[in-house]
């Protein structure tokens, strides 16, 4: 499943994305069928001695030996932990800044060139700079991941706040809501937009987490891939690639489930 | 002495009110030199064609937009959102919070401001007044348009406001629902003694609900006609609307509206 990071895309996808949750229980797994068939064909017709294209059964062996060494689960946990922490921090920061920028009446439009510049900085290019400043550690990975995944949330929140109905804004003022109560009403109304941002940000955060581990050799699935490649262990490379794919799928369905349950109270999408 | 009492009877004193609005850098005079009073516990109907500036006038009375001239609310110059004044919008979908149940929507204006048990009492009372006691825990999007508008009215009533400002509240509802809600509004008004300003472009509705009627017309908009309505306390959709008084008022307002329209066309 691909997601556009573009902010303008966010508005137009909003109408369809919640509907698509309808048959999500079966659809993604069923949709994986071609991949399963491909792997099966690979298994049957592949060359058992190929160095570059090892058959899938050898991938399993490779994964198994990783598990026996004890590195598999600790790596998955390390990756998951970086990912989860980052996406939470990115959501908090993105929502706060988006809310602030969306609330000022010029919408922070003057800052657009800066925001565009920052969000288009490639994560890979940030790693060396962050490594110099923070050293090669998990904190640095967190910073990189948060920095790369905060933008979709920020922009989506900002546009949701800017597009709040004038009737709602008038109601808020007329009922003299202020402080936390006012903020909570605004966040509630912007929630579909905020969650759309999170949905776009989550796969991005996972990619950058792997990338950070890959480049810096911090422990994690990314680092496993790197060492497998350095050892010319092609079966392990493929196995870990598959694992990364599975992680992405899991992330996606968790985010979708959270989104669906949070937005249940919002009812069907109108407009 | 008599002046003091007079002050008490008047909720709004509007003198020479003008409003300019700016859109895409262009400033336009929307309201020009309006002067009128809103008296305590009356229902003042304001009719006018679409786009004249009725909503703008209500927003000015609620203290939501800057204006020129003088608006005195309860004797004091209005600058900023007026307290104890609640707007009821036509667009109930956006006025309500879709993720809150009926009860929680009704609570919006009072929660955290008065003690909890008192708050719940007021919520229950308001919900019962509009007849939604079986829908306390429903979400707005589960209700019909008329019921959603009732929720918005209950939200306003729960605040026990001094003034209710209605902006074409029944404009997007079908005729049957609309008549039902009009009668409900009359009934609510006999229970909660609030002052109302009721804006609509439906002449029948304006006459049926009002104690007094003003016509807003022209561009920029000004007040061109005012009439007292003596239809009594209890009104009935069928008999009241067939009464001679109703028909003659309706006739006058129509005529005035046509005149105002002709005048504004010839000046443009
Ligand atoms: N923010 C704004 N800036 C400039 N012009 C505005 C603005 N809001 C409304 N107007 C204009 O002011 C005029 C009056 O608008 P208003 O909404 O008060 O009319 P209305 O009588 O309530 O109309 P309707 O019956 O359609 O609700 C309209 O011509 C509208 O285009
Ligand atoms: Mg209007």
XYZ file of C-alpha atoms and ligand atoms in Angstrom:
571
model
C 0.000 0.000 0.000
C 1.520 3.303 -1.021
C 0.753 6.589 0.635
C 1.292 10.035 -0.748
C 3.051 12.344 1.646
C 1.721 15.363 -0.121
C -0.476 17.547 2.002
C -2.963 18.405 -0.717
C -3.464 14.717 -1.296
C -4.547 14.432 2.316
C -7.799 16.298 1.782
C -8.909 14.284 -1.210
C -8.058 10.888 0.232
C -10.039 11.659 3.349
C -13.357 10.809 1.810
C -12.353 7.402 0.619
C -9.932 6.148 3.185
C -12.375 5.426 5.926
C -14.712 3.573 3.637
C -11.875 1.315 2.566
C -11.712 -0.053 6.100
C -14.847 -2.043 5.494
C -13.351 -5.332 4.354
C -9.895 -4.896 5.796
C -9.978 -8.137 7.779
C -9.629 -10.336 4.717
C -8.510 -8.077 1.904
C -4.808 -7.480 2.737
C -4.112 -11.138 3.390
C -5.992 -12.172 0.310
C -4.133 -9.492 -1.616
C -0.845 -11.123 -0.581
C -1.734 -14.211 -2.583
C 0.290 -13.218 -5.688
C 3.382 -12.804 -3.474
C 2.831 -16.252 -1.966
C 2.438 -17.740 -5.433
C 5.611 -16.007 -6.581
C 7.567 -17.377 -3.618
C 6.150 -20.828 -4.307
C 7.229 -20.683 -7.960
C 10.643 -19.462 -6.812
C 10.861 -22.395 -4.415
C 9.879 -24.955 -7.059
C 11.828 -23.696 -10.027
C 14.722 -21.972 -8.261
C 18.303 -23.206 -8.391
C 19.187 -24.841 -5.043
C 22.818 -23.714 -5.395
C 22.190 -20.124 -6.526
C 24.241 -17.572 -4.586
C 22.233 -14.495 -5.566
C 18.765 -16.044 -5.653
C 18.543 -18.571 -2.815
C 15.273 -20.469 -2.592
C 12.775 -19.375 0.079
C 13.326 -22.501 2.196
C 16.909 -21.327 2.735
C 15.503 -17.986 3.940
C 13.664 -19.832 6.638
C 16.818 -21.617 7.688
C 18.615 -18.285 7.856
C 15.892 -16.695 9.987
C 15.924 -19.757 12.205
C 19.639 -19.522 12.838
C 19.273 -15.820 13.649
C 16.651 -16.752 16.168
C 18.943 -19.366 17.693
C 21.723 -16.811 18.012
C 19.164 -14.737 19.954
C 19.608 -11.660 17.777
C 16.313 -11.870 15.907
C 13.875 -10.913 18.639
C 16.132 -8.383 20.324
C 16.567 -6.687 16.954
C 12.854 -6.676 16.217
C 12.247 -5.272 19.691
C 14.876 -2.575 19.237
C 13.363 -1.538 15.932
C 9.837 -1.635 17.297
C 10.838 0.405 20.313
C 12.509 3.133 18.240
C 9.543 3.143 15.899
C 6.844 3.326 18.572
C 8.623 6.028 20.577
C 9.229 8.087 17.458
C 5.714 7.910 16.134
C 4.329 8.928 19.525
C 6.708 11.855 19.858
C 6.114 12.867 16.223
C 2.357 12.783 16.793
C 2.614 14.968 19.886
C 4.943 17.482 18.261
C 3.153 17.467 14.906
C -0.263 17.935 16.468
C 0.910 20.722 18.746
C 2.716 22.650 16.032
C -0.048 22.004 13.504
C -2.611 23.271 15.973
C -0.532 26.362 16.701
C 0.152 27.170 13.041
C -3.439 26.439 12.008
C -4.834 28.681 14.722
C -2.997 31.842 13.775
C -5.162 33.484 11.189
C -2.563 33.728 8.468
C -2.155 29.965 8.872
C 1.601 30.270 9.102
C 1.607 30.405 5.296
C 4.693 32.581 5.348
C 6.557 29.636 6.861
C 5.652 27.333 3.958
C 9.010 27.596 2.153
C 10.789 26.700 5.392
C 8.432 23.790 6.075
C 8.843 22.544 2.502
C 12.612 22.764 2.807
C 12.691 20.886 6.110
C 10.301 18.144 5.171
C 12.105 17.448 1.934
C 15.487 17.006 3.589
C 16.374 13.369 2.873
C 16.623 11.372 6.065
C 19.777 9.620 4.838
C 21.541 12.947 4.540
C 20.541 13.885 8.073
C 22.149 10.846 9.660
C 25.780 12.078 9.452
C 24.881 15.491 10.832
C 22.857 13.984 13.649
C 25.657 11.505 14.365
C 28.146 14.346 14.737
C 25.902 16.304 17.082
C 24.382 13.482 19.107
C 26.718 10.581 18.555
C 25.684 7.215 17.169
C 23.069 6.098 19.623
C 19.363 5.381 19.942
C 18.679 8.979 20.841
C 20.076 10.028 17.496
C 17.919 7.461 15.711
C 14.889 8.812 17.546
C 15.677 12.364 16.515
C 16.111 11.398 12.881
C 12.931 9.359 12.767
C 10.864 11.993 14.545
C 12.265 14.680 12.308
C 11.334 12.804 9.149
C 7.890 11.660 10.191
C 6.616 14.772 11.949
C 5.817 16.698 8.745
C 2.807 14.792 7.432
C 1.231 15.018 10.889
C 2.038 18.699 11.263
C 0.758 19.663 7.812
C -2.324 17.509 8.005
C -3.212 18.905 11.427
C -2.619 22.444 10.270
C -4.870 22.080 7.260
C -7.549 20.352 9.337
C -7.509 23.271 11.777
C -7.499 25.870 9.004
C -10.459 24.146 7.373
C -12.568 24.013 10.514
C -16.044 25.219 9.662
C -16.589 28.936 10.383
C -19.803 27.914 12.120
C -17.795 25.794 14.538
C -15.299 28.597 15.185
C -18.179 30.989 15.809
C -19.761 28.466 18.185
C -16.522 28.132 20.115
C -16.264 31.900 20.507
C -19.969 32.339 21.170
C -19.956 29.697 23.917
C -16.872 31.448 25.286
C -14.814 28.284 25.342
C -11.204 28.920 26.170
C -8.033 27.194 27.272
C -8.006 23.392 27.366
C -11.703 23.127 26.543
C -11.289 25.145 23.383
C -8.209 23.138 22.424
C -9.957 19.848 23.002
C -12.895 20.868 20.809
C -10.507 21.900 18.056
C -8.482 18.707 18.322
C -11.663 16.654 18.305
C -12.805 18.292 15.104
C -9.398 17.989 13.517
C -8.981 14.372 14.624
C -9.693 12.757 11.243
C -7.030 15.002 9.719
C -4.534 14.335 12.501
C -4.992 10.580 12.174
C -4.637 10.764 8.422
C -1.279 12.432 9.044
C -0.271 9.648 11.443
C -1.290 7.081 8.864
C 0.995 8.677 6.318
C 3.783 9.181 8.855
C 3.850 5.625 10.254
C 5.331 3.794 7.237
C 7.743 6.688 6.795
C 8.855 6.363 10.410
C 9.440 2.635 9.943
C 11.516 3.174 6.819
C 13.643 5.812 8.485
C 14.065 3.657 11.603
C 15.471 0.850 9.444
C 17.571 3.321 7.507
C 19.057 4.820 10.663
C 19.948 1.356 11.946
C 21.297 0.428 8.568
C 23.560 3.433 8.288
C 24.753 3.603 11.881
C 24.754 -0.089 12.688
C 22.654 0.502 15.797
C 21.062 -2.747 16.886
C 17.823 -3.460 15.070
C 16.462 -5.131 11.972
C 18.268 -2.576 9.795
C 21.589 -3.551 11.332
C 20.834 -7.239 10.787
C 20.258 -6.544 7.095
C 23.523 -4.650 6.916
C 25.553 -7.410 8.536
C 23.862 -10.090 6.417
C 24.824 -8.154 3.320
C 28.396 -7.654 4.550
C 28.663 -11.411 5.147
C 27.286 -12.142 1.653
C 24.530 -14.137 3.339
C 21.973 -13.652 0.602
C 19.355 -15.976 2.114
C 19.426 -13.916 5.292
C 19.150 -10.666 3.312
C 16.020 -11.937 1.577
C 14.583 -13.270 4.798
C 15.087 -9.929 6.539
C 13.613 -8.118 3.564
C 10.503 -10.218 3.972
C 10.543 -9.488 7.683
C 10.692 -5.743 7.004
C 7.693 -6.140 4.720
C 5.789 -7.996 7.402
C 6.646 -5.282 9.944
C 5.308 -2.640 7.557
C 2.081 -4.583 7.142
C 1.693 -4.982 10.881
C 2.331 -1.280 11.457
C -0.207 -0.396 8.823
C -2.931 -2.568 10.234
C -2.310 -1.405 13.795
C -2.523 2.233 12.740
C -5.683 1.513 10.745
C -7.259 -0.270 13.678
C -6.460 2.583 16.066
C -7.763 5.089 13.559
C -10.979 3.172 12.987
C -11.661 2.784 16.688
C -10.916 6.423 17.491
C -13.042 7.700 14.629
C -15.919 5.367 15.371
C -17.528 8.132 17.412
C -17.207 10.549 14.527
C -19.640 8.571 12.446
C -19.632 8.170 8.695
C -17.753 10.774 6.679
C -20.030 13.462 5.304
C -19.451 16.212 2.682
C -37.206 57.339 37.401
C -39.111 56.288 34.336
C -35.851 56.280 32.375
C -34.301 53.777 34.765
C -37.196 51.399 34.336
C -36.983 51.838 30.618
C -33.332 50.780 30.751
C -34.373 47.584 32.455
C -36.780 46.694 29.698
C -34.250 47.053 26.930
C -31.690 44.353 26.224
C -30.010 45.862 23.182
C -29.840 49.481 22.183
C -28.450 49.713 18.706
C -27.696 53.123 17.336
C -26.260 53.917 13.933
C -24.690 50.474 13.574
C -22.574 49.919 10.495
C -20.488 46.922 9.584
C -17.817 46.715 6.936
C -16.448 43.370 5.931
C -13.277 42.713 4.024
C -12.983 39.911 1.541
C -9.952 39.411 -0.670
C -8.649 42.839 0.234
C -11.896 44.513 -0.794
C -13.811 46.251 1.922
C -17.597 46.389 1.553
C -20.234 48.127 3.596
C -22.656 45.341 4.574
C -24.818 47.085 7.172
C -25.395 50.810 7.116
C -26.720 52.903 9.943
C -29.130 50.552 11.718
C -30.900 51.797 14.819
C -33.262 49.666 16.868
C -33.906 48.241 20.322
C -34.403 44.686 21.418
C -36.796 44.622 24.353
C -36.730 42.253 27.247
C -38.422 38.895 26.623
C -39.739 39.794 23.219
C -39.178 37.828 20.065
C -37.929 40.171 17.403
C -38.185 38.741 13.901
C -35.899 40.124 11.262
C -36.682 39.224 7.657
C -34.664 40.009 4.621
C -33.714 38.508 1.288
C -30.720 36.189 0.965
C -27.362 37.838 1.199
C -28.557 41.125 2.695
C -26.547 40.839 5.875
C -28.827 39.133 8.367
C -26.118 36.790 9.597
C -23.732 39.716 9.790
C -26.203 41.589 11.998
C -26.521 38.626 14.372
C -22.764 38.223 14.541
C -22.504 41.883 15.474
C -25.123 41.434 18.212
C -23.196 38.434 19.548
C -20.057 40.548 19.651
C -18.217 38.376 17.169
C -17.272 41.083 14.674
C -16.085 44.680 14.908
C -18.617 47.360 14.066
C -19.009 51.107 13.884
C -21.674 53.018 15.766
C -23.055 51.978 19.092
C -24.385 48.687 20.376
C -25.298 48.701 24.028
C -26.022 45.333 25.558
C -27.609 45.462 29.029
C -26.644 49.093 29.154
C -22.971 48.561 28.373
C -21.097 49.080 25.158
C -20.510 45.748 23.489
C -16.875 45.001 22.735
C -16.084 41.317 22.423
C -18.218 38.181 22.667
C -21.384 39.005 24.620
C -22.057 36.889 27.696
C -25.390 35.110 28.125
C -26.070 35.471 24.411
C -26.289 32.250 22.433
C -26.347 31.851 18.679
C -28.320 29.040 17.061
C -27.044 28.352 13.582
C -28.797 26.981 10.532
C -25.848 24.666 9.954
C -26.447 22.293 12.872
C -24.058 19.708 11.421
C -21.073 21.957 11.972
C -22.409 23.663 15.073
C -22.577 20.342 16.957
C -19.585 18.199 17.874
C -20.035 14.964 16.010
C -17.942 12.892 18.391
C -19.974 13.876 21.422
C -23.268 12.333 22.400
C -26.410 14.449 22.621
C -25.860 14.873 26.351
C -22.250 15.925 25.943
C -23.150 18.344 23.193
C -25.773 19.945 25.381
C -23.180 20.190 28.154
C -20.679 22.077 25.995
C -21.592 25.571 27.150
C -21.913 24.832 30.868
C -19.556 21.955 31.726
C -16.854 22.965 34.157
C -18.618 26.230 34.889
C -21.249 25.127 37.339
C -21.261 22.288 39.906
C -21.559 18.852 38.366
C -24.974 17.850 39.726
C -26.433 21.221 38.796
C -24.940 20.837 35.339
C -26.542 17.427 34.896
C -29.866 18.829 36.061
C -29.745 21.581 33.468
C -28.750 19.158 30.743
C -31.658 16.863 31.589
C -34.066 19.763 31.720
C -32.931 21.131 28.359
C -33.029 17.697 26.725
C -36.513 17.090 28.049
C -37.683 20.491 26.886
C -36.817 19.599 23.304
C -38.142 16.055 23.720
C -34.920 14.121 23.165
C -34.847 12.179 26.436
C -34.625 8.893 24.548
C -31.590 10.028 22.585
C -29.254 11.240 25.326
C -26.518 8.846 24.334
C -26.937 9.017 20.570
C -24.453 10.806 18.375
C -25.692 13.736 16.269
C -25.011 11.849 13.049
C -27.429 9.162 14.169
C -30.290 11.690 14.342
C -32.517 13.361 11.768
C -31.945 16.996 10.818
C -34.821 18.203 12.955
C -33.536 16.297 15.962
C -30.029 17.657 15.480
C -31.430 21.161 15.431
C -33.243 20.336 18.679
C -29.889 19.359 20.173
C -28.475 22.723 19.230
C -31.454 24.474 20.783
C -31.090 22.367 23.940
C -27.420 23.311 24.104
C -28.455 26.954 24.022
C -31.244 26.484 26.601
C -28.950 24.661 29.015
C -26.913 27.838 29.302
C -30.020 29.730 30.439
C -29.043 32.670 28.276
C -30.551 36.125 28.433
C -30.712 36.296 24.655
C -31.148 33.676 21.948
C -30.050 34.693 18.484
C -31.516 32.417 15.827
C -29.955 32.495 12.382
C -32.464 30.827 10.062
C -32.468 27.812 12.351
C -35.085 25.897 10.399
C -33.947 26.946 6.947
C -32.662 23.567 5.873
C -35.505 21.469 7.267
C -38.578 20.166 5.482
C -41.911 21.960 5.946
C -43.409 19.492 8.440
C -40.358 19.379 10.701
C -40.110 23.109 10.420
C -43.653 23.709 11.652
C -43.124 21.263 14.488
C -40.010 23.109 15.590
C -41.684 26.505 15.282
C -44.374 25.390 17.716
C -41.764 23.906 19.949
C -39.915 27.197 19.978
C -43.098 29.024 21.007
C -43.590 26.506 23.798
C -39.966 26.740 24.928
C -40.261 30.502 25.020
C -43.226 30.309 27.339
C -41.130 28.191 29.712
C -37.706 29.842 29.443
C -38.254 33.580 29.426
C -35.470 34.465 27.046
C -35.295 37.366 24.671
C -35.108 36.180 21.069
C -33.932 37.641 17.826
C -35.140 35.392 15.065
C -33.718 35.792 11.612
C -35.308 34.227 8.577
C -36.127 34.930 4.969
C -39.494 33.209 5.367
C -42.149 35.889 5.958
C -44.730 33.435 7.353
C -42.256 32.118 9.871
C -41.222 35.633 10.893
C -44.821 36.686 11.497
C -45.827 33.433 13.188
C -42.970 33.533 15.713
C -42.475 37.247 16.300
C -43.829 39.848 18.658
C -42.322 42.455 16.419
C -40.930 42.318 12.923
C -38.279 44.334 11.117
C -37.331 44.233 7.489
C -33.687 44.320 6.522
C -33.013 45.068 2.893
C -30.879 46.849 0.354
C -27.191 46.872 -0.302
C -25.738 48.038 2.009
C -28.531 46.747 4.200
C -30.691 48.999 6.290
C -33.917 48.643 8.227
C -36.823 49.687 6.081
C -39.958 48.638 7.949
C -41.083 47.730 11.418
C -44.380 46.395 12.695
C -45.775 45.041 15.973
C -47.408 41.638 15.838
C -50.434 40.993 18.020
C -51.232 37.349 17.543
C -51.521 36.514 21.213
C -49.590 34.092 23.407
C -50.893 30.850 21.989
C -50.537 30.397 18.278
C -51.636 27.584 16.056
C -50.220 26.542 12.713
C -53.655 26.335 11.108
C -55.961 28.821 12.797
C -53.384 31.530 13.458
C -52.179 31.389 9.884
C -55.761 31.792 8.680
C -56.541 34.696 10.987
C -57.148 38.123 9.506
C -54.363 39.679 11.586
C -51.824 37.156 10.293
C -52.871 37.560 6.685
C -52.847 41.324 6.830
C -49.372 41.360 8.440
C -48.142 38.935 5.850
C -49.575 41.145 3.129
C -47.890 44.268 4.524
C -44.514 42.635 4.882
C -44.693 41.244 1.357
C -45.554 44.632 0.001
C -42.773 46.344 1.929
C -40.296 43.746 0.810
C -41.266 44.249 -2.820
C -41.021 48.017 -2.388
C -37.594 47.743 -0.770
C -36.453 45.405 -3.492
C -37.667 47.793 -6.218
C -35.943 50.693 -4.484
C -32.633 48.882 -4.152
C -32.785 47.853 -7.813
C -33.413 51.382 -9.042
C -30.568 52.806 -6.923
C -28.087 50.218 -8.163
N -16.237 37.762 5.601
C -16.876 38.486 4.657
N -16.223 39.407 3.955
C -16.844 40.144 3.001
N -18.106 39.984 2.687
C -18.829 39.094 3.359
C -18.260 38.279 4.380
N -19.218 37.479 4.858
C -20.326 37.764 4.162
N -20.094 38.737 3.269
C -21.051 39.336 2.354
O -21.934 40.084 3.135
C -23.226 39.991 2.612
C -24.173 39.599 3.713
O -23.844 38.320 4.183
P -24.717 37.588 5.267
O -24.183 36.235 5.416
O -24.788 38.446 6.469
O -26.125 37.570 4.539
P -27.458 36.823 4.970
O -28.526 37.837 4.912
O -27.254 36.110 6.237
O -27.628 35.822 3.783
P -28.298 34.370 3.779
O -29.781 34.593 3.753
O -27.812 33.782 2.510
O -27.829 33.653 4.983
C -23.188 38.985 1.497
O -23.265 39.679 0.276
C -21.858 38.311 1.627
O -21.318 38.038 0.381
Mg -27.203 34.044 6.763
